[in-house]
PDB file of N, CA and C in Angstrom:
ATOM      1  N   MET A   8       0.868  -1.251  -0.013  1.00 68.00           N
ATOM      2  CA  MET A   8       0.038   0.067   0.064  1.00 68.00           C
ATOM      3  C   MET A   8       0.954   1.336   0.033  1.00 68.00           C
ATOM      4  N   ARG A   9       0.517   2.263  -0.793  1.00 82.00           N
ATOM      5  CA  ARG A   9       1.336   3.361  -0.879  1.00 82.00           C
ATOM      6  C   ARG A   9       1.065   4.340   0.268  1.00 82.00           C
ATOM      7  N   PRO A  10       2.129   5.098   0.627  1.00 84.00           N
ATOM      8  CA  PRO A  10       2.026   6.112   1.727  1.00 84.00           C
ATOM      9  C   PRO A  10       0.756   6.904   1.727  1.00 84.00           C
ATOM     10  N   VAL A  11       0.499   7.342   0.470  1.00 87.00           N
ATOM     11  CA  VAL A  11      -0.710   8.304   0.311  1.00 87.00           C
ATOM     12  C   VAL A  11      -2.114   7.447   0.729  1.00 87.00           C
ATOM     13  N   GLU A  12      -2.109   6.179   0.245  1.00 87.00           N
ATOM     14  CA  GLU A  12      -3.359   5.425   0.539  1.00 87.00           C
ATOM     15  C   GLU A  12      -3.407   5.063   2.039  1.00 87.00           C
ATOM     16  N   LEU A  13      -2.077   4.894   2.659  1.00 85.00           N
ATOM     17  CA  LEU A  13      -2.195   4.577   4.063  1.00 85.00           C
ATOM     18  C   LEU A  13      -2.532   5.815   4.980  1.00 85.00           C
ATOM     19  N   ILE A  14      -2.161   7.121   4.492  1.00 89.00           N
ATOM     20  CA  ILE A  14      -2.578   8.256   5.183  1.00 89.00           C
ATOM     21  C   ILE A  14      -4.040   8.551   4.930  1.00 89.00           C
ATOM     22  N   HIS A  15      -4.587   8.145   3.721  1.00 89.00           N
ATOM     23  CA  HIS A  15      -6.014   8.342   3.513  1.00 89.00           C
ATOM     24  C   HIS A  15      -6.878   7.432   4.417  1.00 89.00           C
ATOM     25  N   ASP A  16      -6.419   6.152   4.521  1.00 88.00           N
ATOM     26  CA  ASP A  16      -7.090   5.171   5.276  1.00 88.00           C
ATOM     27  C   ASP A  16      -7.129   5.528   6.753  1.00 88.00           C
ATOM     28  N   ALA A  17      -5.921   5.926   7.125  1.00 88.00           N
ATOM     29  CA  ALA A  17      -5.706   6.323   8.653  1.00 88.00           C
ATOM     30  C   ALA A  17      -6.711   7.439   8.923  1.00 88.00           C
ATOM     31  N   SER A  18      -6.654   8.507   7.986  1.00 90.00           N
ATOM     32  CA  SER A  18      -7.490   9.690   8.257  1.00 90.00           C
ATOM     33  C   SER A  18      -8.927   9.273   8.289  1.00 90.00           C
ATOM     34  N   GLN A  19      -9.455   8.414   7.445  1.00 90.00           N
ATOM     35  CA  GLN A  19     -10.856   8.021   7.465  1.00 90.00           C
ATOM     36  C   GLN A  19     -11.292   7.185   8.691  1.00 90.00           C
ATOM     37  N   THR A  20     -10.290   6.411   9.209  1.00 88.00           N
ATOM     38  CA  THR A  20     -10.468   5.703  10.365  1.00 88.00           C
ATOM     39  C   THR A  20     -10.521   6.731  11.573  1.00 88.00           C
ATOM     40  N   LEU A  21      -9.663   7.680  11.620  1.00 89.00           N
ATOM     41  CA  LEU A  21      -9.662   8.646  12.619  1.00 89.00           C
ATOM     42  C   LEU A  21     -10.945   9.435  12.728  1.00 89.00           C
ATOM     43  N   LEU A  22     -11.267   9.951  11.416  1.00 90.00           N
ATOM     44  CA  LEU A  22     -12.629  10.717  11.341  1.00 90.00           C
ATOM     45  C   LEU A  22     -13.733   9.885  11.880  1.00 90.00           C
ATOM     46  N   GLY A  23     -13.769   8.657  11.600  1.00 87.00           N
ATOM     47  CA  GLY A  23     -14.928   7.700  12.195  1.00 87.00           C
ATOM     48  C   GLY A  23     -14.845   7.724  13.669  1.00 87.00           C
ATOM     49  N   VAL A  24     -13.568   7.527  14.329  1.00 86.00           N
ATOM     50  CA  VAL A  24     -13.632   7.570  15.846  1.00 86.00           C
ATOM     51  C   VAL A  24     -13.920   9.025  16.308  1.00 86.00           C
ATOM     52  N   VAL A  25     -13.537  10.017  15.772  1.00 85.00           N
ATOM     53  CA  VAL A  25     -14.025  11.310  16.208  1.00 85.00           C
ATOM     54  C   VAL A  25     -15.424  11.437  16.131  1.00 85.00           C
ATOM     55  N   ASN A  26     -16.100  11.014  15.147  1.00 85.00           N
ATOM     56  CA  ASN A  26     -17.515  11.157  15.009  1.00 85.00           C
ATOM     57  C   ASN A  26     -18.238  10.290  15.960  1.00 85.00           C
ATOM     58  N   ASP A  27     -17.665   9.017  16.214  1.00 81.00           N
ATOM     59  CA  ASP A  27     -18.211   8.238  17.302  1.00 81.00           C
ATOM     60  C   ASP A  27     -18.254   8.836  18.690  1.00 81.00           C
ATOM     61  N   VAL A  28     -17.054   9.439  18.918  1.00 80.00           N
ATOM     62  CA  VAL A  28     -17.000  10.146  20.210  1.00 80.00           C
ATOM     63  C   VAL A  28     -17.932  11.223  20.282  1.00 80.00           C
ATOM     64  N   LEU A  29     -18.193  11.989  19.290  1.00 80.00           N
ATOM     65  CA  LEU A  29     -19.048  13.131  19.295  1.00 80.00           C
ATOM     66  C   LEU A  29     -20.635  12.616  19.477  1.00 80.00           C
ATOM     67  N   ASP A  30     -20.783  11.416  18.844  1.00 78.00           N
ATOM     68  CA  ASP A  30     -22.068  10.952  18.829  1.00 78.00           C
ATOM     69  C   ASP A  30     -22.380  10.318  20.200  1.00 78.00           C
ATOM     70  N   PHE A  31     -21.384  10.093  21.188  1.00 79.00           N
ATOM     71  CA  PHE A  31     -21.519   9.492  22.455  1.00 79.00           C
ATOM     72  C   PHE A  31     -22.570  10.141  23.321  1.00 79.00           C
ATOM     73  N   SER A  32     -22.713  11.457  23.175  1.00 76.00           N
ATOM     74  CA  SER A  32     -23.817  12.239  23.887  1.00 76.00           C
ATOM     75  C   SER A  32     -25.105  11.937  23.448  1.00 76.00           C
ATOM     76  N   LYS A  33     -25.235  11.661  22.150  1.00 78.00           N
ATOM     77  CA  LYS A  33     -26.736  11.328  21.568  1.00 78.00           C
ATOM     78  C   LYS A  33     -26.908   9.901  22.113  1.00 78.00           C
ATOM     79  N   LEU A  34     -25.989   9.013  22.241  1.00 78.00           N
ATOM     80  CA  LEU A  34     -26.280   7.741  22.744  1.00 78.00           C
ATOM     81  C   LEU A  34     -26.809   7.854  24.099  1.00 78.00           C
ATOM     82  N   GLU A  35     -26.108   8.538  24.989  1.00 79.00           N
ATOM     83  CA  GLU A  35     -26.493   8.727  26.325  1.00 79.00           C
ATOM     84  C   GLU A  35     -27.896   9.355  26.397  1.00 79.00           C
ATOM     85  N   ALA A  36     -28.283  10.257  25.419  1.00 81.00           N
ATOM     86  CA  ALA A  36     -29.630  10.798  25.581  1.00 81.00           C
ATOM     87  C   ALA A  36     -30.591   9.921  24.857  1.00 81.00           C
ATOM     88  N   GLY A  37     -30.280   8.808  24.199  1.00 82.00           N
ATOM     89  CA  GLY A  37     -31.255   7.912  23.547  1.00 82.00           C
ATOM     90  C   GLY A  37     -31.714   8.307  22.338  1.00 82.00           C
ATOM     91  N   ALA A  38     -30.824   9.307  21.633  1.00 79.00           N
ATOM     92  CA  ALA A  38     -31.206   9.946  20.289  1.00 79.00           C
ATOM     93  C   ALA A  38     -30.356   9.355  19.213  1.00 79.00           C
ATOM     94  N   VAL A  39     -30.037   8.168  19.340  1.00 72.00           N
ATOM     95  CA  VAL A  39     -29.056   7.591  18.295  1.00 72.00           C
ATOM     96  C   VAL A  39     -29.923   6.599  17.319  1.00 72.00           C
ATOM     97  N   GLU A  40     -29.758   6.794  16.032  1.00 78.00           N
ATOM     98  CA  GLU A  40     -30.534   6.101  15.038  1.00 78.00           C
ATOM     99  C   GLU A  40     -29.269   5.330  14.237  1.00 78.00           C
ATOM    100  N   PHE A  41     -29.537   3.954  14.195  1.00 80.00           N
ATOM    101  CA  PHE A  41     -28.595   3.228  13.613  1.00 80.00           C
ATOM    102  C   PHE A  41     -28.881   2.927  12.114  1.00 80.00           C
ATOM    103  N   GLU A  42     -27.773   2.878  11.336  1.00 87.00           N
ATOM    104  CA  GLU A  42     -27.950   2.683   9.835  1.00 87.00           C
ATOM    105  C   GLU A  42     -27.025   1.544   9.474  1.00 87.00           C
ATOM    106  N   ALA A  43     -27.538   0.682   8.519  1.00 92.00           N
ATOM    107  CA  ALA A  43     -26.793  -0.439   8.093  1.00 92.00           C
ATOM    108  C   ALA A  43     -26.017   0.017   6.893  1.00 92.00           C
ATOM    109  N   HIS A  44     -24.695  -0.167   6.805  1.00 91.00           N
ATOM    110  CA  HIS A  44     -23.836   0.123   5.738  1.00 91.00           C
ATOM    111  C   HIS A  44     -23.121  -1.068   5.342  1.00 91.00           C
ATOM    112  N   PRO A  45     -22.973  -1.425   4.065  1.00 94.00           N
ATOM    113  CA  PRO A  45     -22.210  -2.651   3.698  1.00 94.00           C
ATOM    114  C   PRO A  45     -20.768  -2.347   3.800  1.00 94.00           C
ATOM    115  N   PHE A  46     -19.998  -3.220   4.236  1.00 90.00           N
ATOM    116  CA  PHE A  46     -18.506  -3.195   4.208  1.00 90.00           C
ATOM    117  C   PHE A  46     -17.788  -4.479   4.038  1.00 90.00           C
ATOM    118  N   ASP A  47     -16.595  -4.438   3.781  1.00 90.00           N
ATOM    119  CA  ASP A  47     -15.859  -5.633   3.397  1.00 90.00           C
ATOM    120  C   ASP A  47     -14.854  -5.916   4.635  1.00 90.00           C
ATOM    121  N   PRO A  48     -15.393  -6.980   5.655  1.00 89.00           N
ATOM    122  CA  PRO A  48     -14.624  -7.209   6.582  1.00 89.00           C
ATOM    123  C   PRO A  48     -13.048  -7.700   6.459  1.00 89.00           C
ATOM    124  N   ALA A  49     -12.898  -8.371   5.316  1.00 87.00           N
ATOM    125  CA  ALA A  49     -11.530  -8.718   4.895  1.00 87.00           C
ATOM    126  C   ALA A  49     -10.661  -7.464   4.662  1.00 87.00           C
ATOM    127  N   ALA A  50     -11.178  -6.497   3.853  1.00 87.00           N
ATOM    128  CA  ALA A  50     -10.533  -5.261   3.563  1.00 87.00           C
ATOM    129  C   ALA A  50     -10.236  -4.501   4.879  1.00 87.00           C
ATOM    130  N   LEU A  51     -11.207  -4.580   5.798  1.00 87.00           N
ATOM    131  CA  LEU A  51     -11.151  -3.879   7.016  1.00 87.00           C
ATOM    132  C   LEU A  51      -9.832  -4.399   7.935  1.00 87.00           C
ATOM    133  N   ALA A  52      -9.767  -5.627   7.965  1.00 88.00           N
ATOM    134  CA  ALA A  52      -8.719  -6.452   8.689  1.00 88.00           C
ATOM    135  C   ALA A  52      -7.437  -6.180   8.013  1.00 88.00           C
ATOM    136  N   GLU A  53      -7.520  -6.233   6.663  1.00 86.00           N
ATOM    137  CA  GLU A  53      -6.109  -5.943   6.018  1.00 86.00           C
ATOM    138  C   GLU A  53      -5.587  -4.620   6.173  1.00 86.00           C
ATOM    139  N   ASN A  54      -6.640  -3.606   6.027  1.00 86.00           N
ATOM    140  CA  ASN A  54      -6.112  -2.152   6.238  1.00 86.00           C
ATOM    141  C   ASN A  54      -5.640  -1.924   7.701  1.00 86.00           C
ATOM    142  N   THR A  55      -6.407  -2.679   8.509  1.00 87.00           N
ATOM    143  CA  THR A  55      -5.833  -2.473   9.921  1.00 87.00           C
ATOM    144  C   THR A  55      -4.538  -3.067  10.214  1.00 87.00           C
ATOM    145  N   ALA A  56      -4.268  -4.168   9.495  1.00 88.00           N
ATOM    146  CA  ALA A  56      -2.712  -4.855   9.779  1.00 88.00           C
ATOM    147  C   ALA A  56      -1.857  -3.966   9.002  1.00 88.00           C
ATOM    148  N   VAL A  57      -2.082  -3.266   8.018  1.00 86.00           N
ATOM    149  CA  VAL A  57      -1.070  -2.413   7.246  1.00 86.00           C
ATOM    150  C   VAL A  57      -0.971  -1.172   8.221  1.00 86.00           C
ATOM    151  N   LEU A  58      -2.116  -0.606   8.857  1.00 86.00           N
ATOM    152  CA  LEU A  58      -1.747   0.546   9.674  1.00 86.00           C
ATOM    153  C   LEU A  58      -0.978   0.204  10.972  1.00 86.00           C
ATOM    154  N   LEU A  59      -1.023  -1.007  11.441  1.00 88.00           N
ATOM    155  CA  LEU A  59      -0.327  -1.397  12.560  1.00 88.00           C
ATOM    156  C   LEU A  59       0.933  -1.911  12.279  1.00 88.00           C
ATOM    157  N   SER A  60       1.275  -2.310  11.027  1.00 89.00           N
ATOM    158  CA  SER A  60       2.549  -3.166  10.819  1.00 89.00           C
ATOM    159  C   SER A  60       3.796  -2.188  11.074  1.00 89.00           C
ATOM    160  N   GLY A  61       3.765  -0.886  10.683  1.00 88.00           N
ATOM    161  CA  GLY A  61       4.794   0.035  10.906  1.00 88.00           C
ATOM    162  C   GLY A  61       5.174   0.085  12.346  1.00 88.00           C
ATOM    163  N   GLN A  62       4.166   0.411  13.266  1.00 90.00           N
ATOM    164  CA  GLN A  62       4.487   0.306  14.600  1.00 90.00           C
ATOM    165  C   GLN A  62       4.973  -0.929  15.178  1.00 90.00           C
ATOM    166  N   ALA A  63       4.375  -2.080  14.630  1.00 91.00           N
ATOM    167  CA  ALA A  63       4.892  -3.383  15.193  1.00 91.00           C
ATOM    168  C   ALA A  63       6.295  -3.615  14.675  1.00 91.00           C
ATOM    169  N   HIS A  64       6.721  -3.372  13.581  1.00 91.00           N
ATOM    170  CA  HIS A  64       7.946  -3.515  12.968  1.00 91.00           C
ATOM    171  C   HIS A  64       9.027  -2.658  13.818  1.00 91.00           C
ATOM    172  N   ALA A  65       8.645  -1.437  14.318  1.00 92.00           N
ATOM    173  CA  ALA A  65       9.532  -0.692  15.060  1.00 92.00           C
ATOM    174  C   ALA A  65       9.773  -1.325  16.414  1.00 92.00           C
ATOM    175  N   LYS A  66       8.872  -2.136  16.905  1.00 94.00           N
ATOM    176  CA  LYS A  66       9.102  -2.837  18.060  1.00 94.00           C
ATOM    177  C   LYS A  66       9.601  -4.382  17.976  1.00 94.00           C
ATOM    178  N   GLY A  67      10.020  -4.658  16.714  1.00 94.00           N
ATOM    179  CA  GLY A  67      10.641  -6.002  16.491  1.00 94.00           C
ATOM    180  C   GLY A  67       9.421  -6.945  16.277  1.00 94.00           C
ATOM    181  N   LEU A  68       8.230  -6.551  16.029  1.00 93.00           N
ATOM    182  CA  LEU A  68       7.191  -7.538  15.935  1.00 93.00           C
ATOM    183  C   LEU A  68       6.577  -7.556  14.348  1.00 93.00           C
ATOM    184  N   SER A  69       5.829  -8.413  14.143  1.00 90.00           N
ATOM    185  CA  SER A  69       5.340  -8.513  12.831  1.00 90.00           C
ATOM    186  C   SER A  69       3.802  -8.743  12.940  1.00 90.00           C
ATOM    187  N   VAL A  70       3.130  -8.357  11.868  1.00 88.00           N
ATOM    188  CA  VAL A  70       1.593  -8.463  11.887  1.00 88.00           C
ATOM    189  C   VAL A  70       1.318  -9.403  10.727  1.00 88.00           C
ATOM    190  N   GLN A  71       0.647 -10.405  11.048  1.00 85.00           N
ATOM    191  CA  GLN A  71       0.380 -11.440  10.062  1.00 85.00           C
ATOM    192  C   GLN A  71      -1.142 -11.861  10.113  1.00 85.00           C
ATOM    193  N   GLY A  72      -1.685 -12.298   8.797  1.00 80.00           N
ATOM    194  CA  GLY A  72      -3.048 -12.620   8.842  1.00 80.00           C
ATOM    195  C   GLY A  72      -3.309 -13.581   7.659  1.00 80.00           C
ATOM    196  N   GLU A  73      -4.271 -14.170   7.697  1.00 80.00           N
ATOM    197  CA  GLU A  73      -4.686 -15.136   6.722  1.00 80.00           C
ATOM    198  C   GLU A  73      -6.034 -14.952   6.291  1.00 80.00           C
ATOM    199  N   ARG A  74      -6.277 -14.758   4.886  1.00 76.00           N
ATOM    200  CA  ARG A  74      -7.574 -14.460   4.406  1.00 76.00           C
ATOM    201  C   ARG A  74      -8.233 -15.749   4.281  1.00 76.00           C
ATOM    202  N   LEU A  75      -9.510 -15.917   4.813  1.00 74.00           N
ATOM    203  CA  LEU A  75     -10.331 -17.192   4.750  1.00 74.00           C
ATOM    204  C   LEU A  75     -10.869 -17.216   3.497  1.00 74.00           C
ATOM    205  N   ARG A  76     -11.037 -18.334   2.914  1.00 73.00           N
ATOM    206  CA  ARG A  76     -11.749 -18.576   1.573  1.00 73.00           C
ATOM    207  C   ARG A  76     -13.296 -18.864   1.871  1.00 73.00           C
ATOM    208  N   SER A  77     -14.024 -18.341   1.103  1.00 68.00           N
ATOM    209  CA  SER A  77     -15.576 -18.544   1.417  1.00 68.00           C
ATOM    210  C   SER A  77     -15.861 -19.805   0.823  1.00 68.00           C
ATOM    211  N   ALA A  78     -16.950 -20.566   1.313  1.00 59.00           N
ATOM    212  CA  ALA A  78     -17.333 -21.888   0.994  1.00 59.00           C
ATOM    213  C   ALA A  78     -18.234 -21.831  -0.322  1.00 59.00           C
TER     214      ALA A  78
END
């Protein structure tokens, strides 16, 4: 993954976290409406591994994963 793509994915993830934190007050007030959105769990896991791999490598660790085949 190119550094630009990594930055984009990380920024999208951070934006999601910030929005979740801001919506916490709505949750406490019972004013949250849930919406279903399609997503690709395999891509999410792969992007997360890519984001963590730099920090892991700096600590002498590796991030590994295995993509499961659908039946």
